Amino acid sequence: MKKLTFVMAAIFMCGCLFTACSKKDAASSDIIKIGVFEPMTGANAAGGALEVEGIRLANELFPTVTVDGKEYKVELVIVDNKSDKVEAANAAQRLVDREKVKVILGSWGSGFSIAAGPIVQDAKVPALGLSCTNPLVTQGNPYYFRVCFIDPFQGTVMATYAHQNLGATNAVIIREVSNDYSVGLAKFFTDTFKELTGNPNSILAELNYNTGDQDFTAQLTTIRANNPAVIFAPGNYTESALIMKQARELGITAPFLGGDTWETPELIDVGKEAVEGCVLSTFFDAGGATSALAKTFLSEYDKQYHKEPAAVTALGFDGYRLALDAIMRANSLDTTKIRDALAATKDFEGVAGNVTLDENGDATKSAFIKTVKDGKFSYLTIVNP
C-alpha cells in the first residue's frame, strides 16, 4: 500500500511538473524579446539612462506586436555595457546567444556600437542604433541601422554655424581622443571649416585628452595662446563641462561648440554658469513637436518624469517603435527577414522626425541647434540636410 501511494504521488508530481513546464513553454512562445545594450554605469551612464527612458516608455505604450495573426508580448532585455567597448561586445553576445532577442537597440556612444557590430552581423540579428552617429557603426555591416543623422552631417552643420552665424575665420579643436565619436566629429568639422574659410591653416591647433581626464590646464594654455574665434569640443558631457569651466577660469572667452552628447542635465550640473552660451547640435526639440504622436510622447513622458525629454530619449522611443514596425512588416520572427524589413524603411513617422533609411542603413534627418540659456537648453534653429 505504501509502495502504491509513493508511485501515485510520484506520478502526480511529474504531472504537475509537466503542466508547469507546459505553461512556461506556452508563456515563452507568446513573448518576443528586444535586446537593449546601454551604458547604465560608468562614464556614459547618464546618456544611456536617457535612451532607456524613451525605450521603456514606448514599451509601456506599445507592449505587443502582431505577427502572422498572433499577438506577442514584447519583453525588454536590458544589459549594461558599463561604458566599455569590451563589455559592449559581451553584452551584445549575451543578447544574441542567451536571450535570443529578435532586435537589439543601442548604444549611446558610437564606440560601443562599433564594438558590438561584428557580434550582431555574425549572429544575423539586426541592431538599431539610436544616437550613435559615427559612420563606422553601419559601414559595411548589413545588420546595423540607426534612427539618427550621422557625423559628416553634424560636423558640417556646426562648422557652417561657426563660420556663417558666428563669423569665425579660425578655430581650435579639442577632442576626446579615446572616443570614436569625438574623433570622427572633429574630423568632419575640420574638413568643412577649412573648405568654408578657404584657408588650410584655419584650424589653429588640434588638442587631445582621454576619457576620464579632469585637468585640462595644458590644453587650455595652448588654446589661450592661440586666441581662437571659436572652440570645437565634441566630447562626453562631463569632460566637456570641465573643459568649459576651467577655460573660463583661465580667462578664455571664445564660444564653445559641441555635438549631441552635450544634451544631458549633467553638462549644466557640472559646468554651471561656465556652459552658458555654448552651442550644440542635437536630434530633437520639444518646441517643434507638433504631430499627434509627438504630443502623446511629451504628455506621457511628463506624467512619468516631470521634465522635458532629451533628444536621445525621443530617439529611444522612435527606435523601439521602428523595431516593432519592422517585425510587423516582416510578418515573421526570422531575424534576417526583420533585417530586410528594416532596410526597406521609408517615411516611418517618428517623434524626432520621419525616418527613411539609405543604402548604408543611415537615417536622413534634420539637426536642431541649441544653446544653454539661463541654465536650460534653448532652441536656436533647425538645419535640414
Tab-separated table of C-alpha atoms in Angstrom:
chain	number	residue	atom	x	y	z
A	1	MET	CA	0.000	0.000	0.000
A	2	LYS	CA	2.806	2.368	0.916
A	3	LYS	CA	4.579	1.500	-2.345
A	4	LEU	CA	1.420	2.208	-4.362
A	5	THR	CA	0.903	5.520	-2.576
A	6	PHE	CA	4.509	6.524	-3.343
A	7	VAL	CA	4.088	5.661	-7.034
A	8	MET	CA	0.848	7.605	-7.273
A	9	ALA	CA	2.477	10.604	-5.565
A	10	ALA	CA	5.402	10.441	-7.960
A	11	ILE	CA	3.039	10.323	-10.936
A	12	PHE	CA	1.125	13.290	-9.521
A	13	MET	CA	4.323	15.313	-9.056
A	14	CYS	CA	5.503	14.529	-12.570
A	15	GLY	CA	2.124	15.567	-13.884
A	16	CYS	CA	2.328	18.869	-12.019
A	17	LEU	CA	5.860	19.435	-13.267
A	18	PHE	CA	4.809	18.693	-16.847
A	19	THR	CA	1.865	21.086	-16.531
A	20	ALA	CA	4.097	23.810	-15.107
A	21	CYS	CA	6.633	23.315	-17.871
A	22	SER	CA	3.897	23.345	-20.479
A	23	LYS	CA	2.519	26.603	-19.105
A	24	LYS	CA	6.013	28.086	-19.037
A	25	ASP	CA	6.682	26.976	-22.611
A	26	ALA	CA	3.330	28.366	-23.710
A	27	ALA	CA	4.069	31.653	-21.988
A	28	SER	CA	7.518	31.820	-23.584
A	29	SER	CA	6.024	31.220	-27.017
A	30	ASP	CA	3.870	34.331	-26.567
A	31	ILE	CA	6.870	36.618	-25.947
A	32	ILE	CA	9.198	38.454	-28.324
A	33	LYS	CA	12.409	39.731	-26.779
A	34	ILE	CA	14.001	43.000	-27.811
A	35	GLY	CA	17.524	43.498	-26.509
A	36	VAL	CA	18.870	46.801	-25.218
A	37	PHE	CA	22.560	47.369	-24.530
A	38	GLU	CA	23.349	50.730	-22.995
A	39	PRO	CA	25.883	52.266	-20.595
A	40	MET	CA	23.938	52.116	-17.341
A	41	THR	CA	27.085	52.542	-15.241
A	42	GLY	CA	30.430	54.212	-15.893
A	43	ALA	CA	31.345	57.479	-17.620
A	44	ASN	CA	28.421	57.429	-20.069
A	45	ALA	CA	25.679	56.262	-17.719
A	46	ALA	CA	23.615	59.448	-17.912
A	47	GLY	CA	23.334	59.176	-21.696
A	48	GLY	CA	22.396	55.509	-21.545
A	49	ALA	CA	19.738	56.183	-18.920
A	50	LEU	CA	18.122	58.851	-21.106
A	51	GLU	CA	17.820	56.468	-24.056
A	52	VAL	CA	16.392	53.717	-21.849
A	53	GLU	CA	13.721	56.125	-20.568
A	54	GLY	CA	12.433	56.512	-24.124
A	55	ILE	CA	12.582	52.774	-24.823
A	56	ARG	CA	10.726	51.896	-21.617
A	57	LEU	CA	8.031	54.488	-22.275
A	58	ALA	CA	7.480	53.145	-25.795
A	59	ASN	CA	7.266	49.608	-24.428
A	60	GLU	CA	4.597	50.693	-21.934
A	61	LEU	CA	2.543	52.416	-24.628
A	62	PHE	CA	3.099	49.710	-27.266
A	63	PRO	CA	3.563	46.467	-25.305
A	64	THR	CA	2.533	43.995	-28.007
A	65	VAL	CA	3.183	43.183	-31.655
A	66	THR	CA	1.163	41.039	-34.055
A	67	VAL	CA	2.938	38.550	-36.326
A	68	ASP	CA	1.094	36.249	-38.719
A	69	GLY	CA	-2.185	36.885	-36.896
A	70	LYS	CA	-0.780	36.154	-33.432
A	71	GLU	CA	-0.261	38.771	-30.745
A	72	TYR	CA	3.026	38.663	-28.823
A	73	LYS	CA	4.033	40.484	-25.674
A	74	VAL	CA	7.276	42.441	-26.139
A	75	GLU	CA	9.805	41.893	-23.384
A	76	LEU	CA	12.786	44.242	-22.996
A	77	VAL	CA	16.083	42.637	-22.031
A	78	ILE	CA	18.338	45.463	-20.849
A	79	VAL	CA	22.053	44.755	-20.407
A	80	ASP	CA	24.617	47.223	-19.034
A	81	ASN	CA	27.633	47.691	-21.319
A	82	LYS	CA	29.363	49.552	-18.459
A	83	SER	CA	30.665	52.354	-20.728
A	84	ASP	CA	33.292	49.936	-22.013
A	85	LYS	CA	33.917	48.618	-25.536
A	86	VAL	CA	34.789	45.077	-24.409
A	87	GLU	CA	31.714	44.954	-22.189
A	88	ALA	CA	29.624	46.268	-25.090
A	89	ALA	CA	30.684	43.308	-27.230
A	90	ASN	CA	29.988	40.964	-24.303
A	91	ALA	CA	26.542	42.495	-23.797
A	92	ALA	CA	25.640	42.028	-27.459
A	93	GLN	CA	26.915	38.435	-27.339
A	94	ARG	CA	24.725	37.689	-24.343
A	95	LEU	CA	21.668	39.161	-26.034
A	96	VAL	CA	22.033	37.033	-29.171
A	97	ASP	CA	23.291	33.807	-27.559
A	98	ARG	CA	21.499	33.555	-24.243
A	99	GLU	CA	18.472	35.814	-24.602
A	100	LYS	CA	17.676	35.025	-28.264
A	101	VAL	CA	16.471	38.559	-28.959
A	102	LYS	CA	14.958	39.473	-32.331
A	103	VAL	CA	16.284	43.047	-32.489
A	104	ILE	CA	18.895	44.964	-30.469
A	105	LEU	CA	18.622	48.666	-29.585
A	106	GLY	CA	21.635	50.838	-28.737
A	107	SER	CA	24.090	52.029	-27.817
A	108	TRP	CA	24.638	55.558	-26.583
A	109	GLY	CA	28.260	56.059	-27.637
A	110	SER	CA	29.402	55.152	-31.139
A	111	GLY	CA	32.441	53.232	-29.892
A	112	PHE	CA	30.230	50.786	-28.012
A	113	SER	CA	28.022	50.266	-31.056
A	114	ILE	CA	31.053	49.707	-33.287
A	115	ALA	CA	32.367	47.112	-30.815
A	116	ALA	CA	29.069	45.232	-30.965
A	117	GLY	CA	28.883	45.359	-34.765
A	118	PRO	CA	30.694	42.093	-35.572
A	119	ILE	CA	28.591	40.247	-32.975
A	120	VAL	CA	25.232	41.181	-34.482
A	121	GLN	CA	26.487	40.640	-38.026
A	122	ASP	CA	27.782	37.138	-37.277
A	123	ALA	CA	24.581	36.237	-35.421
A	124	LYS	CA	22.403	37.788	-38.149
A	125	VAL	CA	20.389	39.726	-35.561
A	126	PRO	CA	19.559	43.295	-36.615
A	127	ALA	CA	20.680	46.172	-34.402
A	128	LEU	CA	19.176	49.632	-34.424
A	129	GLY	CA	21.352	52.482	-33.182
A	130	LEU	CA	19.571	55.385	-31.542
A	131	SER	CA	22.117	58.199	-31.179
A	132	CYS	CA	25.388	56.597	-32.332
A	133	THR	CA	26.438	58.990	-35.114
A	134	ASN	CA	29.856	57.714	-36.240
A	135	PRO	CA	29.656	56.426	-39.856
A	136	LEU	CA	31.618	53.292	-38.908
A	137	VAL	CA	28.639	51.968	-36.914
A	138	THR	CA	26.795	50.907	-40.067
A	139	GLN	CA	29.594	50.949	-42.628
A	140	GLY	CA	29.994	47.506	-44.195
A	141	ASN	CA	27.544	45.983	-41.709
A	142	PRO	CA	24.196	44.995	-43.284
A	143	TYR	CA	22.750	44.186	-39.843
A	144	TYR	CA	23.303	47.613	-38.208
A	145	PHE	CA	20.927	50.541	-38.757
A	146	ARG	CA	20.230	53.817	-36.973
A	147	VAL	CA	17.462	56.392	-36.471
A	148	CYS	CA	19.776	59.405	-36.061
A	149	PHE	CA	21.761	61.543	-38.501
A	150	ILE	CA	25.499	60.867	-38.837
A	151	ASP	CA	28.631	62.835	-38.020
A	152	PRO	CA	29.515	64.090	-41.523
A	153	PHE	CA	26.214	65.998	-41.478
A	154	GLN	CA	26.574	67.051	-37.838
A	155	GLY	CA	30.166	68.203	-38.375
A	156	THR	CA	29.142	70.172	-41.449
A	157	VAL	CA	26.269	71.793	-39.549
A	158	MET	CA	28.482	73.000	-36.700
A	159	ALA	CA	31.302	74.200	-38.969
A	160	THR	CA	28.766	76.127	-41.035
A	161	TYR	CA	27.229	77.621	-37.892
A	162	ALA	CA	30.684	78.701	-36.657
A	163	HIS	CA	31.600	80.340	-39.963
A	164	GLN	CA	28.275	81.831	-41.044
A	165	ASN	CA	26.439	82.562	-37.791
A	166	LEU	CA	29.431	83.483	-35.627
A	167	GLY	CA	31.641	84.871	-38.370
A	168	ALA	CA	34.568	82.726	-37.236
A	169	THR	CA	37.586	82.563	-39.551
A	170	ASN	CA	39.673	80.337	-37.281
A	171	ALA	CA	39.074	77.676	-34.644
A	172	VAL	CA	40.743	75.294	-32.223
A	173	ILE	CA	39.744	71.638	-31.853
A	174	ILE	CA	39.903	69.839	-28.511
A	175	ARG	CA	38.823	66.218	-28.858
A	176	GLU	CA	38.377	63.156	-26.668
A	177	VAL	CA	40.937	61.019	-28.491
A	178	SER	CA	39.804	57.761	-26.828
A	179	ASN	CA	36.240	58.318	-28.100
A	180	ASP	CA	35.439	57.282	-31.709
A	181	TYR	CA	32.525	59.708	-31.784
A	182	SER	CA	34.645	62.686	-30.771
A	183	VAL	CA	37.492	61.917	-33.161
A	184	GLY	CA	35.145	61.427	-36.097
A	185	LEU	CA	33.097	64.549	-35.444
A	186	ALA	CA	36.246	66.656	-35.038
A	187	LYS	CA	37.486	65.478	-38.447
A	188	PHE	CA	34.251	66.355	-40.242
A	189	PHE	CA	34.140	69.779	-38.580
A	190	THR	CA	37.758	70.401	-39.552
A	191	ASP	CA	37.294	69.401	-43.192
A	192	THR	CA	34.198	71.565	-43.648
A	193	PHE	CA	35.608	74.552	-41.758
A	194	LYS	CA	38.760	74.632	-43.900
A	195	GLU	CA	36.635	74.450	-47.027
A	196	LEU	CA	34.314	77.246	-45.883
A	197	THR	CA	37.121	79.586	-44.877
A	198	GLY	CA	39.261	78.732	-47.888
A	199	ASN	CA	42.216	78.596	-45.511
A	200	PRO	CA	44.021	75.285	-44.890
A	201	ASN	CA	45.515	76.829	-41.725
A	202	SER	CA	42.202	77.994	-40.240
A	203	ILE	CA	42.388	75.269	-37.566
A	204	LEU	CA	44.981	76.784	-35.258
A	205	ALA	CA	45.509	73.691	-33.092
A	206	GLU	CA	44.139	70.170	-32.585
A	207	LEU	CA	44.423	69.086	-28.960
A	208	ASN	CA	43.650	65.738	-27.331
A	209	TYR	CA	42.551	64.354	-23.979
A	210	ASN	CA	41.337	60.971	-22.724
A	211	THR	CA	38.005	59.853	-21.300
A	212	GLY	CA	38.038	60.411	-17.558
A	213	ASP	CA	40.592	63.244	-17.557
A	214	GLN	CA	39.826	66.065	-15.142
A	215	ASP	CA	42.704	68.525	-15.528
A	216	PHE	CA	42.912	70.304	-18.896
A	217	THR	CA	45.386	73.030	-17.976
A	218	ALA	CA	47.964	72.088	-20.629
A	219	GLN	CA	45.450	72.023	-23.486
A	220	LEU	CA	43.731	75.216	-22.363
A	221	THR	CA	47.034	77.065	-22.033
A	222	THR	CA	47.670	76.290	-25.705
A	223	ILE	CA	44.168	77.428	-26.604
A	224	ARG	CA	44.631	80.711	-24.758
A	225	ALA	CA	47.906	81.319	-26.595
A	226	ASN	CA	46.190	80.787	-29.969
A	227	ASN	CA	43.234	83.051	-29.099
A	228	PRO	CA	40.744	81.311	-31.455
A	229	ALA	CA	37.431	82.737	-32.607
A	230	VAL	CA	35.657	79.506	-31.620
A	231	ILE	CA	36.490	76.241	-29.844
A	232	PHE	CA	35.002	72.992	-31.121
A	233	ALA	CA	34.970	70.400	-28.330
A	234	PRO	CA	32.906	67.329	-29.290
A	235	GLY	CA	33.248	65.009	-26.325
A	236	ASN	CA	31.464	63.429	-23.415
A	237	TYR	CA	29.297	65.754	-21.322
A	238	THR	CA	31.312	65.549	-18.080
A	239	GLU	CA	34.734	66.229	-19.581
A	240	SER	CA	33.295	68.916	-21.874
A	241	ALA	CA	31.706	70.714	-18.915
A	242	LEU	CA	35.002	70.616	-17.016
A	243	ILE	CA	36.865	71.960	-20.054
A	244	MET	CA	34.483	74.922	-20.320
A	245	LYS	CA	34.635	75.568	-16.587
A	246	GLN	CA	38.433	75.560	-16.493
A	247	ALA	CA	38.613	77.627	-19.695
A	248	ARG	CA	36.529	80.407	-18.175
A	249	GLU	CA	38.687	80.308	-15.043
A	250	LEU	CA	41.729	80.904	-17.275
A	251	GLY	CA	40.050	83.887	-18.911
A	252	ILE	CA	39.236	82.205	-22.234
A	253	THR	CA	36.112	83.855	-23.622
A	254	ALA	CA	35.768	82.218	-27.059
A	255	PRO	CA	32.443	80.427	-27.618
A	256	PHE	CA	32.371	76.637	-27.274
A	257	LEU	CA	30.627	74.440	-29.838
A	258	GLY	CA	29.844	70.736	-29.448
A	259	GLY	CA	27.668	67.854	-30.555
A	260	ASP	CA	24.656	65.883	-29.396
A	261	THR	CA	26.426	64.276	-26.414
A	262	TRP	CA	26.245	67.590	-24.603
A	263	GLU	CA	22.478	67.475	-24.241
A	264	THR	CA	22.289	65.944	-20.787
A	265	PRO	CA	21.445	67.655	-17.473
A	266	GLU	CA	24.916	66.692	-16.222
A	267	LEU	CA	26.578	69.172	-18.615
A	268	ILE	CA	24.793	72.018	-16.839
A	269	ASP	CA	25.101	70.457	-13.369
A	270	VAL	CA	28.895	70.163	-13.713
A	271	GLY	CA	29.638	73.266	-15.777
A	272	LYS	CA	27.070	75.602	-14.198
A	273	GLU	CA	27.456	79.197	-15.444
A	274	ALA	CA	30.563	78.271	-17.463
A	275	VAL	CA	28.434	76.425	-20.040
A	276	GLU	CA	26.098	79.396	-20.589
A	277	GLY	CA	26.098	80.309	-24.271
A	278	CYS	CA	27.643	77.071	-25.535
A	279	VAL	CA	26.079	75.810	-28.757
A	280	LEU	CA	25.371	72.196	-29.741
A	281	SER	CA	23.701	70.172	-32.463
A	282	THR	CA	21.095	67.610	-31.489
A	283	PHE	CA	18.218	65.479	-32.778
A	284	PHE	CA	15.005	66.877	-31.340
A	285	ASP	CA	13.345	69.825	-29.666
A	286	ALA	CA	10.010	69.685	-27.869
A	287	GLY	CA	9.037	73.060	-29.334
A	288	GLY	CA	8.991	71.550	-32.802
A	289	ALA	CA	6.888	68.548	-31.786
A	290	THR	CA	3.532	69.157	-33.465
A	291	SER	CA	2.302	65.707	-34.538
A	292	ALA	CA	-0.252	63.746	-32.517
A	293	LEU	CA	2.387	61.082	-31.835
A	294	ALA	CA	4.883	63.668	-30.567
A	295	LYS	CA	2.266	65.257	-28.322
A	296	THR	CA	1.413	61.837	-26.867
A	297	PHE	CA	5.111	61.172	-26.247
A	298	LEU	CA	5.614	64.518	-24.497
A	299	SER	CA	2.469	64.143	-22.397
A	300	GLU	CA	3.221	60.589	-21.277
A	301	TYR	CA	6.867	61.393	-20.598
A	302	ASP	CA	5.890	64.384	-18.462
A	303	LYS	CA	3.498	62.212	-16.422
A	304	GLN	CA	6.333	59.846	-15.519
A	305	TYR	CA	9.392	62.081	-15.292
A	306	HIS	CA	8.032	65.628	-14.831
A	307	LYS	CA	10.635	67.164	-17.109
A	308	GLU	CA	11.291	67.861	-20.778
A	309	PRO	CA	12.756	64.842	-22.586
A	310	ALA	CA	16.267	64.854	-24.011
A	311	ALA	CA	16.662	64.335	-27.747
A	312	VAL	CA	18.133	60.861	-27.232
A	313	THR	CA	15.057	59.912	-25.196
A	314	ALA	CA	12.910	60.699	-28.224
A	315	LEU	CA	15.263	58.580	-30.343
A	316	GLY	CA	14.903	55.685	-27.891
A	317	PHE	CA	11.135	55.970	-28.240
A	318	ASP	CA	11.405	56.025	-32.041
A	319	GLY	CA	13.884	53.155	-32.200
A	320	TYR	CA	11.640	50.809	-30.211
A	321	ARG	CA	8.633	51.657	-32.377
A	322	LEU	CA	10.604	51.174	-35.596
A	323	ALA	CA	11.753	47.751	-34.353
A	324	LEU	CA	8.119	46.723	-33.837
A	325	ASP	CA	7.146	48.190	-37.181
A	326	ALA	CA	9.858	46.147	-38.933
A	327	ILE	CA	8.747	42.955	-37.185
A	328	MET	CA	5.172	43.533	-38.322
A	329	ARG	CA	6.216	44.382	-41.884
A	330	ALA	CA	8.363	41.252	-41.983
A	331	ASN	CA	5.376	39.330	-40.565
A	332	SER	CA	7.947	36.902	-39.265
A	333	LEU	CA	10.159	36.163	-36.267
A	334	ASP	CA	13.052	35.312	-38.572
A	335	THR	CA	15.774	37.868	-37.825
A	336	THR	CA	17.008	38.016	-41.421
A	337	LYS	CA	13.500	38.888	-42.624
A	338	ILE	CA	13.268	41.534	-39.889
A	339	ARG	CA	16.611	42.916	-41.098
A	340	ASP	CA	15.259	43.105	-44.635
A	341	ALA	CA	12.191	44.965	-43.417
A	342	LEU	CA	14.361	47.461	-41.538
A	343	ALA	CA	16.466	48.045	-44.642
A	344	ALA	CA	13.293	48.896	-46.586
A	345	THR	CA	12.143	51.539	-44.074
A	346	LYS	CA	10.731	54.621	-45.758
A	347	ASP	CA	8.887	57.610	-44.272
A	348	PHE	CA	8.408	55.977	-40.875
A	349	GLU	CA	6.781	58.519	-38.559
A	350	GLY	CA	8.956	59.291	-35.566
A	351	VAL	CA	8.742	61.760	-32.715
A	352	ALA	CA	12.146	63.123	-33.721
A	353	GLY	CA	11.236	63.302	-37.416
A	354	ASN	CA	10.376	60.785	-40.092
A	355	VAL	CA	12.872	58.022	-40.830
A	356	THR	CA	13.945	56.817	-44.243
A	357	LEU	CA	16.987	54.551	-44.223
A	358	ASP	CA	19.519	54.849	-47.037
A	359	GLU	CA	21.637	52.093	-48.583
A	360	ASN	CA	24.002	52.219	-45.590
A	361	GLY	CA	21.211	51.903	-43.030
A	362	ASP	CA	21.547	55.571	-42.019
A	363	ALA	CA	18.671	57.970	-41.445
A	364	THR	CA	18.485	61.290	-43.255
A	365	LYS	CA	17.357	63.724	-40.558
A	366	SER	CA	17.368	67.430	-39.725
A	367	ALA	CA	19.631	68.820	-36.977
A	368	PHE	CA	18.426	71.081	-34.177
A	369	ILE	CA	20.807	73.758	-32.920
A	370	LYS	CA	20.512	74.621	-29.226
A	371	THR	CA	22.296	76.773	-26.700
A	372	VAL	CA	22.384	76.866	-22.904
A	373	LYS	CA	20.490	79.899	-21.666
A	374	ASP	CA	19.648	80.626	-18.030
A	375	GLY	CA	20.672	77.112	-17.042
A	376	LYS	CA	18.475	75.369	-19.621
A	377	PHE	CA	18.823	74.042	-23.161
A	378	SER	CA	17.194	76.521	-25.510
A	379	TYR	CA	16.269	76.113	-29.191
A	380	LEU	CA	18.106	78.311	-31.713
A	381	THR	CA	17.377	76.988	-35.198
A	382	ILE	CA	16.952	73.880	-37.345
A	383	VAL	CA	19.204	72.802	-40.212
A	384	ASN	CA	17.831	70.486	-42.897
A	385	PRO	CA	20.014	68.034	-44.797
